[in-house]
C-alpha cells in the first residue's frame, strides 16, 4: 500500500477535471453543449469503425480465453481460494452494477424506437421492423457489453488476487509495461482516465434513472415533470446510495442487489402473464436465432453505406456507453470475484447476463410492439415515459408501474453506491475498502455531474449520452492494452509452471 501521507495526485487531478466539467456545465451550459456536441459528432463520424472492431474483439477474446484456451482453469486468486459469495449473490451484484437502470429505461423504449424508425431499407411498423427491432436490441444488450466488462474485470481480478497487486486499472499493465512505469505518470494517466470514464458513464445512468422515476411518479400520482422534482429525486436517492455505500459490500450493496433480482423476476413474470405471452415466447426463440445467425454481420455494421445517423445515434452510443462503464463495472466485478476460475468467470459475467438481457428485451419489447403503431408512436415521444405509456394498455398496469418505480429506485441506488465504492478504490491507491470521506466526495460529485447535464443543457438526454461516448474513446485504447497484457501475464504464468525454478540443494 502506498504512503497515505503523501499527496494523492490521481485523486486530486481527477477531482479537478471532473469538478471543472461540472462548473463548466453549470456556468456556461451553451458553451458546454456546443463543444460536447461537436466532439460527439466527430467521434461518431470518424470512429464508428473503431468502436465496432474493439467491441467485437472483446467477445472473441472472452470466448477464446474462457472456453478454448489452456488458461481457462486458472483461478482468480490462490489455487486453494474459494468464492466469497454464492453464485446467485455474485450474479445479483454484478448484474445490478452492470446494467441496472438501463434495462428498465430502454427495455420497451428501444425496441419501439427501432420498430417505428428502423433503417431505411425497412418500412416502419411492419413485421420486418419488429424483427429488426428485437435483433438490434439483443445486439446492444447481449454478448458485447458483458464481454467488455469481463475483459477488464478478469484482468483486474487476476492481478489483484493472484498477483497481489493494488486494485487499480493501472495494475493490469504491469506485465506489459513493468512495475516502475505503472507507478509513474503512465499509470497515473490510466487511472485518471478510468475515473473520468466512470463518472461519465454513471452520470448518464443516474440522469436516465432520475428522469424515468419522475415520469413514473407523474403517470401514477400526477407529480409534475420539472427541474425541481428532478433535483429532489437526485438529492433523496443520493442520500440513499451514500448510506448504502458507507455500510459496505456485505450489507447495503449485497442486500440491495438481491432485492433487485427479486423485483426483476416479479416484474418480468407479471408482464409475461398480462402481456402477449405467446408472442413473447415466439420472439424469444426466433429472435435469439436471428441474433445468433447474423451476429458477425451485425457486430460490424456501422452505417458505411447508409443510415450512418442511425448507427451513430444508437449502436455507437451503446458501444461508447459500455466502454465508459467498463472501469466502474469491471473494478466492482473484480472485487467480488475472488476464487472463481477463468472459465467460471467468463460464463458468469458474459454468457448468463446476456441470456437474461435477451429474455428481458423479449418480454418488454414485445409488450410495446404488441400495442400497435398508434400507441408506439405516442410512447416514443418521450423515452422516459415509454414503458409507463405501454403499461397503461394492459391489465394491472398501474400496479406494475409501481413495481417499476420501486425497481428504478433500487437499481439507481445500487448502481450509484457501487460506482461510489469503485471511485473510492481507484482514487485511494487501490484500497479494497476506501474511506467513507472519499466515497462521500465521489457520490456528491457524481450526482452534481448528472444534474449539470440534465438541468442546464438544452437537451439533457443527448448531453448524458454524449458524455459517455467522449469518455469512452480514450479508454478504449486502455481496453485494447488490457487484452494484450492479460495474455502476456497468463503466458508467463504457464511458462513458469511448466519450468519451475530448481529446488536449492542442502
Short mmCIF file of C-alpha atoms in Angstrom, two decimals:
data_model
loop_
_atom_site.label_atom_id
_atom_site.label_comp_id
_atom_site.label_asym_id
_atom_site.label_seq_id
_atom_site.Cartn_x
_atom_site.Cartn_y
_atom_site.Cartn_z
CA UNK A 1 0.00 0.00 0.00
CA UNK A 2 1.25 3.47 -0.88
CA UNK A 3 2.13 6.05 1.76
CA UNK A 4 -1.15 7.73 2.64
CA UNK A 5 0.65 10.84 3.94
CA UNK A 6 1.91 11.97 0.54
CA UNK A 7 -0.27 13.84 -1.97
CA UNK A 8 -2.55 11.51 -3.91
CA UNK A 9 -2.18 13.11 -7.32
CA UNK A 10 -4.57 10.66 -9.01
CA UNK A 11 -7.35 11.75 -6.67
CA UNK A 12 -6.52 15.47 -6.85
CA UNK A 13 -6.19 15.65 -10.65
CA UNK A 14 -9.34 13.55 -11.19
CA UNK A 15 -11.26 15.77 -8.80
CA UNK A 16 -10.10 18.92 -10.61
CA UNK A 17 -11.03 17.56 -14.07
CA UNK A 18 -14.49 16.32 -13.08
CA UNK A 19 -15.14 19.42 -10.94
CA UNK A 20 -14.15 21.70 -13.83
CA UNK A 21 -16.60 19.92 -16.13
CA UNK A 22 -19.41 20.31 -13.60
CA UNK A 23 -18.65 24.03 -13.16
CA UNK A 24 -18.47 24.48 -16.93
CA UNK A 25 -21.84 22.77 -17.40
CA UNK A 26 -23.45 24.87 -14.66
CA UNK A 27 -21.90 28.25 -15.52
CA UNK A 28 -21.72 28.10 -19.33
CA UNK A 29 -24.24 25.47 -20.42
CA UNK A 30 -24.50 26.65 -24.04
CA UNK A 31 -20.74 26.59 -24.49
CA UNK A 32 -20.51 23.17 -22.84
CA UNK A 33 -23.26 21.77 -25.04
CA UNK A 34 -21.77 23.20 -28.25
CA UNK A 35 -18.33 21.73 -27.57
CA UNK A 36 -19.72 18.38 -26.42
CA UNK A 37 -21.96 18.11 -29.49
CA UNK A 38 -19.06 18.90 -31.82
CA UNK A 39 -16.80 16.32 -30.18
CA UNK A 40 -19.59 13.73 -30.21
CA UNK A 41 -20.26 14.32 -33.91
CA UNK A 42 -16.55 14.00 -34.69
CA UNK A 43 -16.28 10.70 -32.81
CA UNK A 44 -19.41 9.08 -34.25
CA UNK A 45 -18.48 10.20 -37.78
CA UNK A 46 -14.83 9.18 -37.75
CA UNK A 47 -14.51 6.36 -35.20
CA UNK A 48 -17.59 4.19 -35.66
CA UNK A 49 -15.37 1.56 -37.35
CA UNK A 50 -13.11 1.50 -34.28
CA UNK A 51 -15.96 1.00 -31.83
CA UNK A 52 -17.34 -1.89 -33.92
CA UNK A 53 -13.92 -3.56 -34.09
CA UNK A 54 -12.94 -3.12 -30.44
CA UNK A 55 -16.30 -4.25 -29.02
CA UNK A 56 -16.37 -7.38 -31.18
CA UNK A 57 -12.77 -8.16 -30.23
CA UNK A 58 -13.89 -8.35 -26.59
CA UNK A 59 -16.37 -11.11 -27.42
CA UNK A 60 -13.78 -13.10 -29.39
CA UNK A 61 -11.19 -12.69 -26.62
CA UNK A 62 -13.56 -13.81 -23.85
CA UNK A 63 -14.85 -16.85 -25.75
CA UNK A 64 -11.28 -17.93 -26.53
CA UNK A 65 -9.94 -17.29 -23.04
CA UNK A 66 -12.86 -18.78 -21.11
CA UNK A 67 -13.68 -21.86 -23.17
CA UNK A 68 -10.85 -22.76 -25.54
CA UNK A 69 -7.57 -21.52 -24.04
CA UNK A 70 -5.20 -23.54 -21.87
CA UNK A 71 -5.63 -20.91 -19.17
CA UNK A 72 -9.35 -21.44 -18.53
CA UNK A 73 -8.92 -23.37 -15.28
CA UNK A 74 -6.63 -20.81 -13.63
CA UNK A 75 -8.18 -19.31 -10.51
CA UNK A 76 -8.55 -15.60 -9.85
CA UNK A 77 -6.71 -15.97 -6.58
CA UNK A 78 -4.52 -18.60 -4.94
CA UNK A 79 -5.12 -22.18 -6.10
CA UNK A 80 -6.85 -23.03 -2.82
CA UNK A 81 -9.08 -19.92 -2.74
CA UNK A 82 -12.88 -20.20 -2.63
CA UNK A 83 -15.50 -17.70 -3.89
CA UNK A 84 -16.55 -15.16 -1.27
CA UNK A 85 -20.18 -15.11 -2.44
CA UNK A 86 -22.67 -17.73 -3.59
CA UNK A 87 -23.29 -17.83 -7.32
CA UNK A 88 -26.72 -16.18 -7.00
CA UNK A 89 -25.47 -13.33 -4.81
CA UNK A 90 -22.42 -12.87 -7.05
CA UNK A 91 -24.63 -12.72 -10.13
CA UNK A 92 -27.10 -10.36 -8.44
CA UNK A 93 -24.33 -7.94 -7.52
CA UNK A 94 -22.58 -7.95 -10.89
CA UNK A 95 -25.87 -7.75 -12.82
CA UNK A 96 -27.16 -4.82 -10.75
CA UNK A 97 -23.90 -2.94 -11.25
CA UNK A 98 -23.57 -3.82 -14.93
CA UNK A 99 -26.99 -2.95 -16.33
CA UNK A 100 -29.27 -1.65 -13.63
CA UNK A 101 -31.34 1.33 -14.66
CA UNK A 102 -30.57 0.89 -18.36
CA UNK A 103 -32.65 -2.28 -18.69
CA UNK A 104 -35.73 -0.65 -17.20
CA UNK A 105 -35.22 2.61 -19.12
CA UNK A 106 -34.65 1.05 -22.55
CA UNK A 107 -36.40 -2.35 -22.25
CA UNK A 108 -39.53 -1.08 -24.01
CA UNK A 109 -38.39 2.26 -25.40
CA UNK A 110 -35.53 0.97 -27.54
CA UNK A 111 -37.42 -1.77 -29.47
CA UNK A 112 -40.29 0.69 -30.01
CA UNK A 113 -37.91 3.28 -31.44
CA UNK A 114 -36.49 0.70 -33.85
CA UNK A 115 -39.99 -0.55 -34.70
CA UNK A 116 -41.17 2.95 -35.62
CA UNK A 117 -37.90 4.23 -37.12
CA UNK A 118 -35.78 1.34 -38.41
CA UNK A 119 -33.01 1.61 -41.00
CA UNK A 120 -34.05 3.00 -44.40
CA UNK A 121 -34.39 -0.39 -46.11
CA UNK A 122 -37.17 -1.46 -43.72
CA UNK A 123 -40.67 0.01 -43.57
CA UNK A 124 -41.70 1.28 -40.14
CA UNK A 125 -44.39 -0.55 -38.20
CA UNK A 126 -44.13 -3.78 -40.22
CA UNK A 127 -43.26 -7.34 -39.15
CA UNK A 128 -39.82 -6.77 -40.69
CA UNK A 129 -39.42 -3.69 -38.49
CA UNK A 130 -40.42 -5.72 -35.42
CA UNK A 131 -37.85 -8.40 -36.28
CA UNK A 132 -35.17 -5.76 -36.81
CA UNK A 133 -36.09 -4.04 -33.55
CA UNK A 134 -35.67 -7.14 -31.44
CA UNK A 135 -32.49 -8.34 -33.14
CA UNK A 136 -30.84 -4.93 -32.76
CA UNK A 137 -31.85 -4.67 -29.09
CA UNK A 138 -30.38 -8.14 -28.47
CA UNK A 139 -27.13 -7.00 -30.09
CA UNK A 140 -26.86 -3.84 -28.00
CA UNK A 141 -27.55 -5.61 -24.70
CA UNK A 142 -26.24 -9.12 -25.35
CA UNK A 143 -22.73 -10.55 -25.51
CA UNK A 144 -20.88 -7.35 -26.45
CA UNK A 145 -21.40 -5.26 -23.31
CA UNK A 146 -20.82 -8.16 -20.95
CA UNK A 147 -17.67 -9.24 -22.79
CA UNK A 148 -16.48 -5.65 -22.47
CA UNK A 149 -16.95 -5.84 -18.69
CA UNK A 150 -15.38 -9.29 -18.49
CA UNK A 151 -12.17 -8.23 -20.24
CA UNK A 152 -11.36 -5.57 -17.68
CA UNK A 153 -12.79 -7.35 -14.64
CA UNK A 154 -10.92 -10.57 -15.31
CA UNK A 155 -7.59 -8.80 -15.80
CA UNK A 156 -8.05 -6.77 -12.64
CA UNK A 157 -9.16 -9.73 -10.52
CA UNK A 158 -6.17 -11.74 -11.77
CA UNK A 159 -3.69 -9.00 -10.85
CA UNK A 160 -5.42 -8.22 -7.52
CA UNK A 161 -5.99 -11.68 -6.15
CA UNK A 162 -3.48 -13.92 -7.90
CA UNK A 163 -0.56 -11.49 -8.19
CA UNK A 164 -1.37 -9.40 -5.07
CA UNK A 165 -1.23 -6.04 -6.85
CA UNK A 166 -3.27 -2.92 -5.93
CA UNK A 167 -6.90 -2.75 -7.09
CA UNK A 168 -6.14 -0.17 -9.78
CA UNK A 169 -6.75 -0.25 -13.53
CA UNK A 170 -3.06 0.61 -13.97
CA UNK A 171 -2.09 -2.64 -12.20
CA UNK A 172 -3.35 -4.54 -15.25
CA UNK A 173 -0.45 -3.12 -17.26
CA UNK A 174 2.37 -4.36 -15.01
CA UNK A 175 3.03 -7.40 -17.28
CA UNK A 176 3.15 -5.13 -20.34
CA UNK A 177 4.97 -2.04 -19.02
CA UNK A 178 6.73 -3.12 -15.84
CA UNK A 179 6.02 -2.10 -12.26
CA UNK A 180 8.13 1.06 -12.26
CA UNK A 181 6.40 2.63 -15.27
CA UNK A 182 2.98 1.73 -13.89
CA UNK A 183 3.81 3.54 -10.64
CA UNK A 184 4.76 6.67 -12.59
CA UNK A 185 2.92 9.15 -14.86
CA UNK A 186 1.74 6.43 -17.28
CA UNK A 187 -0.07 4.51 -14.56
CA UNK A 188 -1.50 7.71 -13.09
CA UNK A 189 -2.86 8.69 -16.52
CA UNK A 190 -4.52 5.30 -16.91
CA UNK A 191 -6.21 5.59 -13.50
CA UNK A 192 -7.35 9.18 -14.17
CA UNK A 193 -8.89 8.11 -17.50
CA UNK A 194 -10.63 5.26 -15.66
CA UNK A 195 -12.08 7.67 -13.11
CA UNK A 196 -13.24 10.10 -15.80
CA UNK A 197 -14.86 7.32 -17.84
CA UNK A 198 -16.57 6.02 -14.69
CA UNK A 199 -18.03 9.41 -13.78
CA UNK A 200 -19.19 9.90 -17.40
CA UNK A 201 -20.89 6.51 -17.62
CA UNK A 202 -22.51 6.57 -14.20
CA UNK A 203 -23.71 10.18 -14.57
CA UNK A 204 -25.50 9.04 -17.73
CA UNK A 205 -27.33 6.27 -15.90
CA UNK A 206 -28.17 8.45 -12.91
CA UNK A 207 -29.66 11.04 -15.23
CA UNK A 208 -31.71 8.45 -17.11
CA UNK A 209 -32.94 6.92 -13.85
CA UNK A 210 -33.95 10.26 -12.34
CA UNK A 211 -35.90 11.23 -15.46
CA UNK A 212 -37.74 7.92 -15.58
CA UNK A 213 -38.57 7.97 -11.86
CA UNK A 214 -40.02 11.45 -12.39
CA UNK A 215 -42.05 10.19 -15.36
CA UNK A 216 -43.36 7.24 -13.35
CA UNK A 217 -44.42 9.45 -10.46
CA UNK A 218 -46.13 11.74 -12.95
CA UNK A 219 -48.08 8.86 -14.53
CA UNK A 220 -49.02 7.34 -11.16
CA UNK A 221 -49.63 10.36 -8.94
CA UNK A 222 -49.68 13.40 -11.21
CA UNK A 223 -46.42 14.76 -9.77
CA UNK A 224 -45.15 17.30 -12.33
CA UNK A 225 -42.13 16.62 -14.53
CA UNK A 226 -39.85 19.58 -13.93
CA UNK A 227 -36.40 20.53 -12.71
CA UNK A 228 -37.48 20.96 -9.09
CA UNK A 229 -38.78 17.41 -8.88
CA UNK A 230 -35.66 16.08 -10.63
CA UNK A 231 -33.45 17.83 -8.07
CA UNK A 232 -35.48 16.39 -5.19
CA UNK A 233 -35.25 12.87 -6.67
CA UNK A 234 -31.49 13.12 -7.14
CA UNK A 235 -30.97 14.52 -3.61
CA UNK A 236 -33.10 11.82 -1.98
CA UNK A 237 -31.54 8.96 -3.94
CA UNK A 238 -28.05 10.37 -3.37
CA UNK A 239 -28.66 10.24 0.37
CA UNK A 240 -29.89 6.65 -0.01
CA UNK A 241 -26.96 5.41 -2.05
CA UNK A 242 -24.45 7.18 0.17
CA UNK A 243 -25.94 5.42 3.20
CA UNK A 244 -25.73 2.11 1.34
CA UNK A 245 -22.14 2.70 0.16
CA UNK A 246 -20.98 3.59 3.65
CA UNK A 247 -22.29 0.31 5.09
CA UNK A 248 -20.02 -1.64 2.71
CA UNK A 249 -20.27 -4.57 0.30
CA UNK A 250 -21.60 -7.23 2.65
CA UNK A 251 -24.56 -5.18 3.85
CA UNK A 252 -26.02 -2.39 1.72
CA UNK A 253 -24.87 -3.37 -1.78
CA UNK A 254 -25.36 -7.11 -1.26
CA UNK A 255 -28.87 -6.75 0.19
CA UNK A 256 -29.99 -4.27 -2.47
CA UNK A 257 -28.58 -6.39 -5.30
CA UNK A 258 -30.52 -9.44 -4.13
CA UNK A 259 -33.62 -7.25 -3.83
CA UNK A 260 -33.11 -6.05 -7.41
CA UNK A 261 -33.08 -9.59 -8.76
CA UNK A 262 -36.27 -10.49 -6.88
CA UNK A 263 -38.04 -7.37 -8.17
CA UNK A 264 -36.81 -8.04 -11.73
CA UNK A 265 -38.21 -11.57 -11.64
CA UNK A 266 -41.56 -10.33 -10.27
CA UNK A 267 -41.78 -7.58 -12.89
CA UNK A 268 -40.79 -9.82 -15.80
CA UNK A 269 -43.22 -12.59 -14.80
CA UNK A 270 -46.06 -10.10 -14.31
CA UNK A 271 -45.51 -8.61 -17.78
CA UNK A 272 -45.15 -12.06 -19.34
CA UNK A 273 -48.52 -13.07 -17.87
CA UNK A 274 -50.53 -9.90 -18.62
CA UNK A 275 -48.79 -9.26 -21.94
CA UNK A 276 -48.85 -11.19 -25.23
CA UNK A 277 -47.37 -14.38 -23.75
CA UNK A 278 -47.31 -16.43 -26.94
CA UNK A 279 -45.75 -13.63 -28.99
CA UNK A 280 -43.14 -13.02 -26.30
CA UNK A 281 -42.08 -16.68 -26.22
CA UNK A 282 -42.04 -16.91 -30.02
CA UNK A 283 -39.92 -13.77 -30.17
CA UNK A 284 -37.53 -15.10 -27.56
CA UNK A 285 -36.89 -18.25 -29.61
CA UNK A 286 -36.93 -16.83 -33.14
CA UNK A 287 -35.28 -13.55 -32.18
CA UNK A 288 -32.42 -15.37 -30.49
CA UNK A 289 -31.94 -17.45 -33.64
CA UNK A 290 -31.82 -14.32 -35.79
CA UNK A 291 -29.40 -12.64 -33.40
CA UNK A 292 -27.00 -15.60 -33.48
CA UNK A 293 -27.35 -16.17 -37.23
CA UNK A 294 -26.48 -12.57 -38.15
CA UNK A 295 -24.11 -11.98 -35.24
CA UNK A 296 -20.95 -11.36 -37.28
CA UNK A 297 -22.57 -9.02 -39.81
CA UNK A 298 -24.50 -7.04 -37.20
CA UNK A 299 -21.45 -6.76 -34.94
CA UNK A 300 -19.52 -4.91 -37.63
CA UNK A 301 -22.40 -2.84 -39.07
CA UNK A 302 -21.70 0.88 -38.61
CA UNK A 303 -23.52 2.68 -41.44
CA UNK A 304 -20.74 2.58 -44.03
CA UNK A 305 -23.19 2.61 -46.95
CA UNK A 306 -26.29 4.22 -45.48
CA UNK A 307 -28.05 5.05 -42.22
CA UNK A 308 -24.88 6.34 -40.56
CA UNK A 309 -27.08 8.58 -38.40
CA UNK A 310 -28.98 5.56 -37.07
CA UNK A 311 -25.82 3.66 -36.18
CA UNK A 312 -24.14 6.74 -34.73
CA UNK A 313 -27.14 7.60 -32.57
CA UNK A 314 -27.76 4.07 -31.35
CA UNK A 315 -25.08 1.40 -31.81
CA UNK A 316 -22.06 3.69 -31.46
CA UNK A 317 -23.66 5.37 -28.45
CA UNK A 318 -24.12 1.97 -26.83
CA UNK A 319 -20.57 0.84 -27.56
CA UNK A 320 -19.30 4.08 -26.06
CA UNK A 321 -21.61 3.77 -23.06
CA UNK A 322 -20.48 0.23 -22.30
CA UNK A 323 -16.80 1.13 -22.59
CA UNK A 324 -17.37 4.14 -20.30
CA UNK A 325 -18.97 1.77 -17.79
CA UNK A 326 -16.13 -0.78 -18.03
CA UNK A 327 -13.76 0.71 -15.41
CA UNK A 328 -16.55 1.05 -12.84
CA UNK A 329 -18.31 -2.25 -13.53
CA UNK A 330 -15.07 -4.12 -14.21
CA UNK A 331 -13.49 -2.95 -10.97
CA UNK A 332 -16.60 -3.83 -8.99
CA UNK A 333 -16.97 -7.27 -10.59
CA UNK A 334 -13.29 -7.96 -9.97
CA UNK A 335 -13.70 -7.00 -6.32
CA UNK A 336 -16.40 -9.66 -5.78
CA UNK A 337 -14.90 -12.45 -7.95
CA UNK A 338 -12.01 -13.82 -5.92
CA UNK A 339 -11.76 -17.61 -6.13
CA UNK A 340 -13.56 -18.09 -9.46
CA UNK A 341 -11.82 -19.90 -12.31
CA UNK A 342 -11.43 -18.03 -15.60
CA UNK A 343 -13.93 -20.40 -17.24
CA UNK A 344 -16.48 -19.91 -14.46
CA UNK A 345 -15.87 -16.16 -14.51
CA UNK A 346 -16.48 -15.77 -18.25
CA UNK A 347 -19.61 -17.92 -18.10
CA UNK A 348 -20.96 -15.92 -15.15
CA UNK A 349 -20.06 -12.47 -16.42
CA UNK A 350 -20.64 -12.78 -20.17
CA UNK A 351 -22.98 -15.67 -21.00
CA UNK A 352 -25.56 -15.73 -18.18
CA UNK A 353 -26.23 -11.94 -18.07
CA UNK A 354 -26.51 -11.82 -21.88
CA UNK A 355 -29.19 -14.55 -21.78
CA UNK A 356 -31.07 -12.68 -19.04
CA UNK A 357 -30.92 -9.46 -21.07
CA UNK A 358 -32.31 -11.22 -24.15
CA UNK A 359 -35.20 -12.61 -22.10
CA UNK A 360 -35.84 -9.14 -20.66
CA UNK A 361 -36.00 -7.45 -24.05
CA UNK A 362 -38.19 -10.22 -25.48
CA UNK A 363 -40.76 -9.53 -22.76
CA UNK A 364 -40.67 -5.74 -22.65
CA UNK A 365 -40.01 -5.21 -26.35
CA UNK A 366 -42.99 -7.29 -27.41
CA UNK A 367 -45.06 -5.73 -24.65
CA UNK A 368 -44.63 -2.45 -26.53
CA UNK A 369 -44.74 -3.66 -30.13
CA UNK A 370 -47.94 -5.61 -29.44
CA UNK A 371 -49.80 -2.36 -28.64
CA UNK A 372 -49.59 -1.29 -32.30
CA UNK A 373 -48.19 1.70 -34.14
CA UNK A 374 -50.53 4.29 -32.62
CA UNK A 375 -49.52 3.61 -29.03
CA UNK A 376 -45.91 3.05 -30.09
CA UNK A 377 -45.81 6.47 -31.75
CA UNK A 378 -47.12 8.06 -28.55
CA UNK A 379 -44.72 6.11 -26.34
CA UNK A 380 -41.53 7.11 -28.16
CA UNK A 381 -42.33 10.82 -27.94
CA UNK A 382 -40.68 10.76 -24.52
CA UNK A 383 -38.25 7.92 -23.85
CA UNK A 384 -38.53 8.18 -20.08
CA UNK A 385 -42.32 7.65 -20.17
CA UNK A 386 -42.42 4.96 -22.89
CA UNK A 387 -42.75 1.99 -20.53
CA UNK A 388 -45.49 3.67 -18.50
CA UNK A 389 -47.47 4.58 -21.64
CA UNK A 390 -47.32 0.95 -22.74
CA UNK A 391 -48.24 -0.47 -19.32
CA UNK A 392 -51.44 1.62 -19.31
CA UNK A 393 -52.70 -0.58 -22.16
CA UNK A 394 -52.59 -3.75 -20.04
CA UNK A 395 -54.49 -5.11 -17.02
CA UNK A 396 -52.91 -4.16 -13.68
CA UNK A 397 -50.80 -1.57 -15.50
CA UNK A 398 -50.84 0.82 -12.52
CA UNK A 399 -49.70 -1.86 -10.08
CA UNK A 400 -46.91 -2.99 -12.40
CA UNK A 401 -45.89 0.65 -12.91
CA UNK A 402 -45.48 0.99 -9.15
CA UNK A 403 -43.12 -2.01 -9.16
CA UNK A 404 -41.19 -0.34 -11.98
CA UNK A 405 -40.71 2.85 -9.95
CA UNK A 406 -39.53 0.87 -6.91
CA UNK A 407 -37.12 -1.13 -9.09
CA UNK A 408 -35.80 2.07 -10.65
CA UNK A 409 -35.05 3.42 -7.20
CA UNK A 410 -33.25 0.26 -6.03
CA UNK A 411 -31.29 0.00 -9.29
CA UNK A 412 -30.45 3.69 -9.03
CA UNK A 413 -29.12 3.22 -5.51
CA UNK A 414 -27.20 0.02 -6.35
CA UNK A 415 -25.50 1.44 -9.45
CA UNK A 416 -24.57 4.66 -7.70
CA UNK A 417 -23.28 3.13 -4.48
CA UNK A 418 -21.26 0.54 -6.45
CA UNK A 419 -19.74 3.36 -8.51
CA UNK A 420 -19.01 5.38 -5.38
CA UNK A 421 -17.23 2.37 -3.89
CA UNK A 422 -15.18 1.89 -7.07
CA UNK A 423 -14.25 5.57 -7.43
CA UNK A 424 -13.08 5.46 -3.83
CA UNK A 425 -10.87 2.46 -4.64
CA UNK A 426 -9.42 3.97 -7.83
CA UNK A 427 -8.54 7.22 -6.06
CA UNK A 428 -7.16 5.56 -2.89
CA UNK A 429 -4.20 3.59 -4.28
CA UNK A 430 -6.48 0.61 -4.96
CA UNK A 431 -7.63 0.24 -1.34
CA UNK A 432 -10.29 -2.51 -1.35
CA UNK A 433 -12.10 -0.69 1.48
CA UNK A 434 -11.90 3.06 0.73
CA UNK A 435 -12.68 5.61 3.42
CA UNK A 436 -16.17 7.00 3.95
CA UNK A 437 -14.90 10.52 3.25
CA UNK A 438 -13.57 9.51 -0.17
CA UNK A 439 -16.83 7.75 -1.07
CA UNK A 440 -18.93 10.73 0.01
CA UNK A 441 -16.88 13.12 -2.15
CA UNK A 442 -17.35 10.99 -5.25
CA UNK A 443 -21.01 10.30 -4.52
CA UNK A 444 -21.82 14.01 -4.36
CA UNK A 445 -19.74 14.78 -7.46
CA UNK A 446 -21.47 12.04 -9.49
CA UNK A 447 -24.88 13.45 -8.65
CA UNK A 448 -23.80 17.03 -9.43
CA UNK A 449 -22.48 15.90 -12.82
CA UNK A 450 -25.79 14.23 -13.68
CA UNK A 451 -27.73 17.32 -12.57
CA UNK A 452 -25.47 19.68 -14.52
CA UNK A 453 -26.03 17.71 -17.70
CA UNK A 454 -29.78 17.25 -17.19
CA UNK A 455 -30.82 20.68 -16.00
CA UNK A 456 -28.51 23.17 -17.61
CA UNK A 457 -28.24 21.96 -21.19
CA UNK A 458 -30.98 22.26 -23.79
CA UNK A 459 -31.17 18.52 -24.38
CA UNK A 460 -30.21 16.73 -21.20
CA UNK A 461 -30.59 13.17 -22.52
CA UNK A 462 -28.34 13.86 -25.52
CA UNK A 463 -25.74 15.50 -23.30
CA UNK A 464 -25.74 12.48 -20.99
CA UNK A 465 -25.21 10.20 -23.98
CA UNK A 466 -22.50 12.45 -25.39
CA UNK A 467 -20.62 12.41 -22.08
CA UNK A 468 -20.39 8.61 -22.29
CA UNK A 469 -19.13 8.50 -25.87
CA UNK A 470 -16.49 11.18 -25.27
CA UNK A 471 -15.25 9.47 -22.11
CA UNK A 472 -15.09 6.09 -23.83
CA UNK A 473 -12.80 6.87 -26.79
CA UNK A 474 -9.52 7.26 -24.87
CA UNK A 475 -10.44 4.41 -22.55
CA UNK A 476 -10.95 2.04 -25.48
CA UNK A 477 -7.17 2.15 -26.05
CA UNK A 478 -6.68 1.03 -22.45
CA UNK A 479 -9.12 -1.83 -23.08
CA UNK A 480 -7.05 -2.98 -26.05
CA UNK A 481 -3.92 -2.91 -23.90
CA UNK A 482 -5.78 -4.89 -21.24
CA UNK A 483 -6.23 -7.86 -23.57
CA UNK A 484 -2.57 -7.78 -24.60
CA UNK A 485 -1.34 -7.51 -21.01
CA UNK A 486 -3.62 -10.29 -19.74
CA UNK A 487 -2.46 -12.64 -22.46
CA UNK A 488 1.18 -11.89 -21.68
CA UNK A 489 0.67 -12.46 -17.95
CA UNK A 490 -1.10 -15.79 -18.48
CA UNK A 491 1.56 -16.98 -20.91
CA UNK A 492 4.26 -16.11 -18.38
CA UNK A 493 2.46 -17.96 -15.59
CA UNK A 494 2.02 -21.08 -17.69
CA UNK A 495 5.65 -20.96 -18.79
CA UNK A 496 6.78 -20.67 -15.17
CA UNK A 497 4.52 -23.54 -14.08
CA UNK A 498 5.96 -25.81 -16.79
CA UNK A 499 9.51 -24.79 -15.98
CA UNK A 500 9.71 -24.30 -12.21
CA UNK A 501 12.97 -22.98 -10.77
CA UNK A 502 15.31 -25.67 -9.41
CA UNK A 503 14.99 -26.51 -5.74
CA UNK A 504 18.16 -25.48 -3.85
CA UNK A 505 20.15 -28.45 -2.58
CA UNK A 506 21.29 -28.56 1.04
#
